[in-house]
Amino acid sequence: MSGLKDLYLIAYNLACCSGWAAIVYVALPIVVNALVTDPSTIGDALSSIYAAEDLSTVLFYVQSAALLEIVHAALGLVRSPVFVTTLQVGSRIAALFAITHSPASQVQFGAGMMILSWALVEVPRYLFYVFAIVSGDATKKTPFPLFWLRYSLFAVLYPTGITGELTVFLTAAKDPEFLNYYGEQYATFMYYFIMSFPVIYAPGALPMIMNMAANRRSAFKKRFAKPPPPPRGIVFPVTGTKGTEEIRSSTPTGKEIVAAAVGVSSPEKADKCRAERKWRFGYLRHLLGLVEEQCKSPQTALDVATAGMDKAYDTFQFVQPDGTSVSLREAMSKPAVDKFHTGYIKGEAPMPEKVLEIP
């Protein structure tokens, strides 16, 4: 954990966790009391949740605060994809808008189902993020009960939450007060606007749940995976740490090598390469720029290739048998301790008639 970014994200996640915990504190006893005293009144209990004291105010502010998650993704403060985050938060904001301005949707069972489902998902989610930032490892160092809740509650609470959201949308679409909120002339627009969300939910709900199921399998696999063997031979350089674990990321290494290569011919392109924030999705244009520079002349092509290779030799590391690391250049300049042998593998299949062509 380091820097103002982590401190800000910890404060943000704790604040959101506290807000949703306050909603659970108010809403959950209403449902539990109904289940204990008279289960047949569970529908009435859910219908009364939105009207509980101060709950609607807390709900409005804590759910609106989720808009900052889109900002966090856009600024690179978190690794979440901007488009997916916008869709997820946007659907919640639409449901919040509907329930805030539709009295009819506030007093039906789906409102309470939606609110309670949201809250029970968000409390462990935000708390999980706090522990992930503090520990530096979301997969293996977060408390297991919290880890399990983060990747398991969705199986029940996503379907109930989506069902609640649908009832809010459908009820608001029939509520004259909601439809005429901005004036009778906008009633038709309000109707089609709010009804567009059930249409989107129909094909989108199942893939979202299946995606979370896939994330769960991946997270549990990583959590209980055996530690990798110690590095040996040629490896990427250490680019950071996660707790006590060294991180050898290919992204900054590849970016620096490409920048060093293209910088021989175009310092401007080198600066743009180093400034690229989304290298995973934006590296292609920098490689195209590299090729463009090499096409200027045979000498430029050689200069660019030489600069890139020199940077690679100086950047990549060679882990020796005793665990110490030296640059690849230094390792290749020393006499070999181990003997290397050349082997030959001869294929038996006939040579293909097709040839590689560049269109």
C-alpha positions as a printed Julia matrix, in Angstrom:
359×3 Matrix{Float64}:
   0.0     0.0     0.0
   1.46    3.35   -0.97
   0.57    6.79   -2.18
  -2.36    9.14   -2.09
  -4.22    7.01   -4.65
  -4.46    4.07   -2.26
  -5.46    6.29    0.64
  -8.2     7.85   -1.45
  -9.51    4.48   -2.66
  -9.51    3.12    0.89
 -11.49    6.13    2.11
 -13.92    5.87   -0.82
 -14.53    2.14   -0.33
 -14.94    2.49    3.43
 -17.44    5.31    2.97
 -19.49    3.3     0.48
 -19.29    0.19    2.65
 -20.55    2.2     5.64
 -23.46    3.61    3.64
 -24.6     0.22    2.42
 -24.09   -1.27    5.89
 -26.45    1.39    7.27
 -29.07    0.28    4.74
 -28.61   -3.37    5.74
 -28.93   -2.34    9.4
 -32.31   -0.75    8.7
 -33.73   -3.08    6.04
 -32.67   -6.53    7.15
 -34.5    -6.51   10.53
 -37.74   -5.63    8.72
 -37.5    -8.75    6.57
 -36.25  -11.01    9.39
 -39.05   -9.86   11.69
 -41.63  -10.7     9.02
 -40.11  -14.14    8.44
 -40.09  -14.91   12.17
 -43.54  -13.57   13.08
 -45.6   -14.23    9.95
 -43.92  -15.34    6.71
 -47.05  -14.48    4.74
 -46.33  -10.79    5.35
 -42.91  -10.87    3.67
 -44.3    -9.03    0.65
 -45.61   -6.22    2.82
 -42.28   -6.07    4.66
 -40.35   -5.7     1.42
 -42.81   -3.04    0.25
 -42.16   -0.98    3.38
 -38.36   -0.9     3.19
 -38.0     2.21    1.03
 -40.17    4.19    3.47
 -37.99    3.27    6.47
 -36.56    6.29    8.25
 -33.69    7.98    6.36
 -33.18    4.91    4.15
 -34.14    6.62    0.89
 -31.71    9.48    1.56
 -28.8     7.15    2.32
 -29.7     5.02   -0.72
 -29.67    8.05   -3.02
 -26.25    9.27   -1.92
 -24.45    5.95   -1.6
 -25.67    4.66   -4.97
 -24.94    8.0    -6.65
 -21.39    7.76   -5.27
 -20.93    4.73   -7.53
 -20.66    7.17  -10.45
 -17.14    7.81   -9.2
 -16.29    4.22  -10.12
 -16.63    5.21  -13.78
 -14.23    8.1   -13.14
 -11.81    5.77  -11.34
 -11.77    3.39  -14.32
 -11.39    6.23  -16.83
  -8.45    7.72  -14.91
  -6.75    4.37  -14.46
  -7.08    4.37  -10.67
  -8.54    0.86  -10.91
  -8.2    -1.8   -13.58
 -11.93   -2.1   -14.34
 -12.92   -1.61  -18.0
 -14.64    1.75  -18.49
 -17.41    0.48  -20.78
 -18.49   -2.41  -18.55
 -18.33   -0.23  -15.44
 -20.46    2.41  -17.15
 -23.1    -0.17  -18.08
 -23.26   -1.65  -14.59
 -23.37    1.66  -12.75
 -25.67    3.22  -15.34
 -28.33    0.55  -14.9
 -28.26    1.08  -11.14
 -28.58    4.85  -11.57
 -31.56    4.34  -13.88
 -33.26    2.16  -11.26
 -32.44    4.74   -8.6
 -33.94    7.49  -10.78
 -37.09    5.43  -11.29
 -37.66    4.59   -7.63
 -36.86    8.14   -6.49
 -39.47    9.72   -8.77
 -42.12    6.99   -8.8
 -44.14    6.71   -5.59
 -45.87    3.62   -6.95
 -42.59    1.75   -7.42
 -41.51    2.58   -3.86
 -44.33    0.63   -2.22
 -44.2    -2.68   -4.1
 -42.24   -5.74   -2.97
 -39.62   -5.44   -5.72
 -38.33   -2.16   -4.31
 -37.32   -3.79   -1.04
 -35.94   -6.82   -2.87
 -33.78   -4.57   -5.03
 -32.52   -2.41   -2.16
 -31.68   -5.32    0.12
 -30.0    -7.28   -2.7
 -27.86   -4.27   -3.6
 -26.85   -3.67    0.0
 -25.98   -7.29    0.79
 -23.77   -7.46   -2.31
 -22.08   -4.09   -1.83
 -21.04   -4.36    1.83
 -18.67   -7.33    1.28
 -17.62   -6.0    -2.15
 -16.38   -2.65   -0.87
 -14.84   -4.24    2.23
 -13.07   -6.74   -0.03
 -11.58   -3.86   -2.02
 -10.27   -2.27    1.18
  -8.47   -5.45    2.24
  -7.18   -5.93   -1.31
  -5.57   -2.49   -1.3
  -4.14   -2.85    2.21
  -2.76   -6.35    1.65
  -1.63   -5.7    -1.91
  -3.07   -9.01   -3.13
  -6.81   -9.36   -3.75
  -6.55  -13.04   -4.6
  -4.53  -14.66   -1.84
  -4.24  -12.21    1.05
  -7.81  -11.07    1.61
  -9.62  -12.91    4.47
 -11.16  -16.06    3.04
 -14.7   -15.49    4.42
 -14.73  -12.09    2.71
 -13.22  -13.59   -0.44
 -15.91  -16.27   -0.48
 -18.73  -13.76   -0.01
 -17.32  -11.5    -2.74
 -17.38  -14.3    -5.29
 -20.44  -16.28   -4.12
 -23.26  -13.94   -3.07
 -23.96  -12.97   -6.67
 -25.5   -16.42   -7.32
 -28.51  -15.47   -5.19
 -28.42  -11.69   -4.97
 -27.91  -10.91   -8.67
 -31.16  -12.68   -9.69
 -33.11  -11.13   -6.81
 -31.61   -7.7    -7.47
 -32.37   -7.87  -11.2
 -35.92   -9.03  -10.45
 -36.39   -6.1    -8.1
 -35.01   -3.64  -10.65
 -37.38   -4.97  -13.31
 -40.4    -4.48  -11.04
 -39.27   -0.91  -10.34
 -38.93   -0.14  -14.07
 -42.26   -1.74  -14.97
 -44.12   -0.08  -12.12
 -42.62    3.34  -12.91
 -43.72    2.92  -16.54
 -47.33    2.77  -15.32
 -47.02    5.54  -12.72
 -48.5     8.84  -13.97
 -46.48   10.81  -11.44
 -43.24    9.4   -12.85
 -44.28    9.75  -16.49
 -45.33   13.39  -15.98
 -42.4    14.31  -13.76
 -40.96   16.7   -16.37
 -44.37   17.63  -17.76
 -47.13   15.87  -19.68
 -45.39   16.62  -22.99
 -42.54   14.3   -21.98
 -44.69   11.41  -20.74
 -44.2     9.35  -23.89
 -40.43    9.87  -23.81
 -40.3     8.9   -20.11
 -42.27    5.74  -20.85
 -40.0     4.53  -23.64
 -36.89    5.63  -21.73
 -37.7     3.59  -18.64
 -39.03    0.62  -20.66
 -35.76    0.43  -22.59
 -34.07   -1.0   -19.5
 -36.2    -4.17  -19.22
 -35.51   -4.69  -22.93
 -31.76   -4.41  -22.27
 -31.94   -6.6   -19.16
 -33.63   -9.49  -20.99
 -30.57  -10.49  -23.06
 -27.96   -9.01  -20.73
 -28.8   -10.5   -17.33
 -27.76  -14.1   -17.97
 -24.39  -13.24  -19.59
 -23.6   -10.97  -16.64
 -24.33  -13.75  -14.15
 -22.35  -16.27  -16.22
 -19.45  -13.81  -16.37
 -19.44  -13.57  -12.57
 -19.49  -17.38  -12.38
 -16.44  -17.49  -14.64
 -14.73  -14.84  -12.49
 -15.48  -16.96   -9.43
 -13.87  -20.06  -10.94
 -10.82  -18.05  -11.99
 -10.47  -16.36   -8.58
 -10.73  -19.62   -6.63
  -8.27  -21.3    -9.0
  -5.74  -18.53   -8.43
  -6.38  -18.51   -4.67
  -5.46  -22.17   -4.28
  -2.89  -22.43   -7.06
   0.53  -23.76   -6.16
   3.23  -21.08   -6.03
   5.26  -20.87   -9.25
   8.83  -22.2    -9.25
  11.59  -19.65   -8.67
  12.7   -17.81  -11.82
  15.64  -19.26  -13.73
  17.37  -18.2   -16.92
  16.09  -15.29  -19.03
  13.23  -13.45  -17.31
  11.42  -10.14  -17.51
  12.81   -7.52  -15.1
  11.12   -6.8   -11.78
   8.66   -3.96  -12.43
   6.98   -3.78   -9.02
   5.93   -5.68   -5.96
   2.65   -7.03   -4.6
   3.24   -7.43   -0.89
   6.44   -9.42   -0.7
   6.03  -10.92   -4.17
   8.06   -9.54   -7.07
   6.05   -8.63  -10.17
   7.62   -9.07  -13.6
   5.19   -7.36  -15.95
   5.62   -7.48  -19.71
   3.79   -4.17  -20.24
   6.36   -1.59  -19.0
   9.19   -3.7   -20.4
   7.68   -3.93  -23.86
   6.75   -0.26  -23.82
  10.32    0.83  -23.0
  11.87   -1.41  -25.64
   9.52   -0.15  -28.37
  10.08    3.46  -27.23
  13.86    3.04  -27.28
  13.72    1.54  -30.76
  11.44    4.11  -32.38
  13.14    6.96  -30.5
  16.24    6.62  -32.68
  14.23    7.94  -35.61
  11.33    9.79  -33.95
  11.65   11.04  -30.36
   8.06   12.29  -30.62
   6.73    8.79  -31.24
   8.89    7.51  -28.39
   7.3    10.03  -26.01
   3.79    9.01  -27.14
   4.7     5.38  -26.63
   5.87    5.94  -23.06
   2.78    8.04  -22.33
   0.37    5.3   -23.48
  -1.89    4.47  -20.51
  -3.76    1.56  -22.05
  -0.84   -0.38  -23.53
  -2.78   -3.63  -23.65
  -5.27   -2.12  -26.08
  -3.16    0.63  -27.66
   0.17   -1.01  -28.41
  -0.72   -1.78  -32.03
  -0.54    1.82  -33.22
   2.92    2.18  -31.66
   4.15   -0.94  -33.45
   2.75    0.47  -36.68
   4.65    3.69  -35.98
   7.78    1.62  -35.44
   7.37   -0.02  -38.83
   6.71    3.34  -40.47
  10.03    4.65  -39.18
  11.89    1.53  -40.35
  10.44    1.97  -43.84
  12.14    5.36  -44.26
  15.45    3.83  -45.31
  17.5     0.65  -44.92
  19.86    2.42  -42.51
  16.97    3.64  -40.37
  15.58    0.11  -40.24
  18.97   -1.16  -38.97
  19.3     1.69  -36.46
  15.81    1.1   -35.05
  16.35   -2.66  -34.79
  19.76   -2.19  -33.14
  18.4     0.28  -30.58
  15.56   -2.09  -29.71
  17.88   -5.06  -29.31
  20.32   -3.04  -27.19
  17.47   -1.98  -24.91
  16.27   -5.58  -24.64
  19.75   -6.84  -23.77
  20.07   -4.2   -21.05
  16.51   -4.66  -19.73
  15.95   -8.4   -19.6
  17.47  -10.24  -16.67
  19.29  -13.55  -16.43
  18.75  -15.43  -13.16
  21.78  -17.53  -12.39
  21.75  -20.91  -10.61
  22.51  -19.22   -7.26
  19.44  -16.97   -7.64
  21.29  -13.74   -8.38
  20.29  -11.65  -11.39
  22.35   -9.83  -13.97
  21.38   -8.14  -17.22
  21.1   -10.35  -20.26
  24.01   -8.47  -21.84
  26.24   -9.16  -18.85
  25.21  -12.82  -18.74
  25.98  -13.31  -22.43
  29.39  -11.7   -22.03
  30.49  -14.17  -19.34
  31.86  -17.65  -20.05
  29.09  -20.26  -19.87
  29.07  -22.33  -16.69
  26.81  -24.98  -18.19
  27.43  -26.6   -21.53
  24.85  -26.08  -24.24
  24.06  -28.65  -26.89
  22.39  -28.33  -30.27
  19.59  -30.71  -31.07
  17.8   -31.36  -34.33
  14.17  -32.26  -34.85
  13.3   -33.46  -38.32
   9.68  -33.59  -39.41
   8.35  -36.46  -41.47
   5.36  -34.74  -43.08
   5.7   -33.51  -46.68
   6.42  -29.85  -47.25
   3.25  -27.81  -47.73
   2.67  -26.27  -51.12
   1.37  -22.99  -49.71
   3.76  -20.13  -49.24
   3.58  -17.17  -46.9
   2.45  -14.06  -48.72
   2.1   -10.48  -47.6
  -1.0    -8.9   -49.17
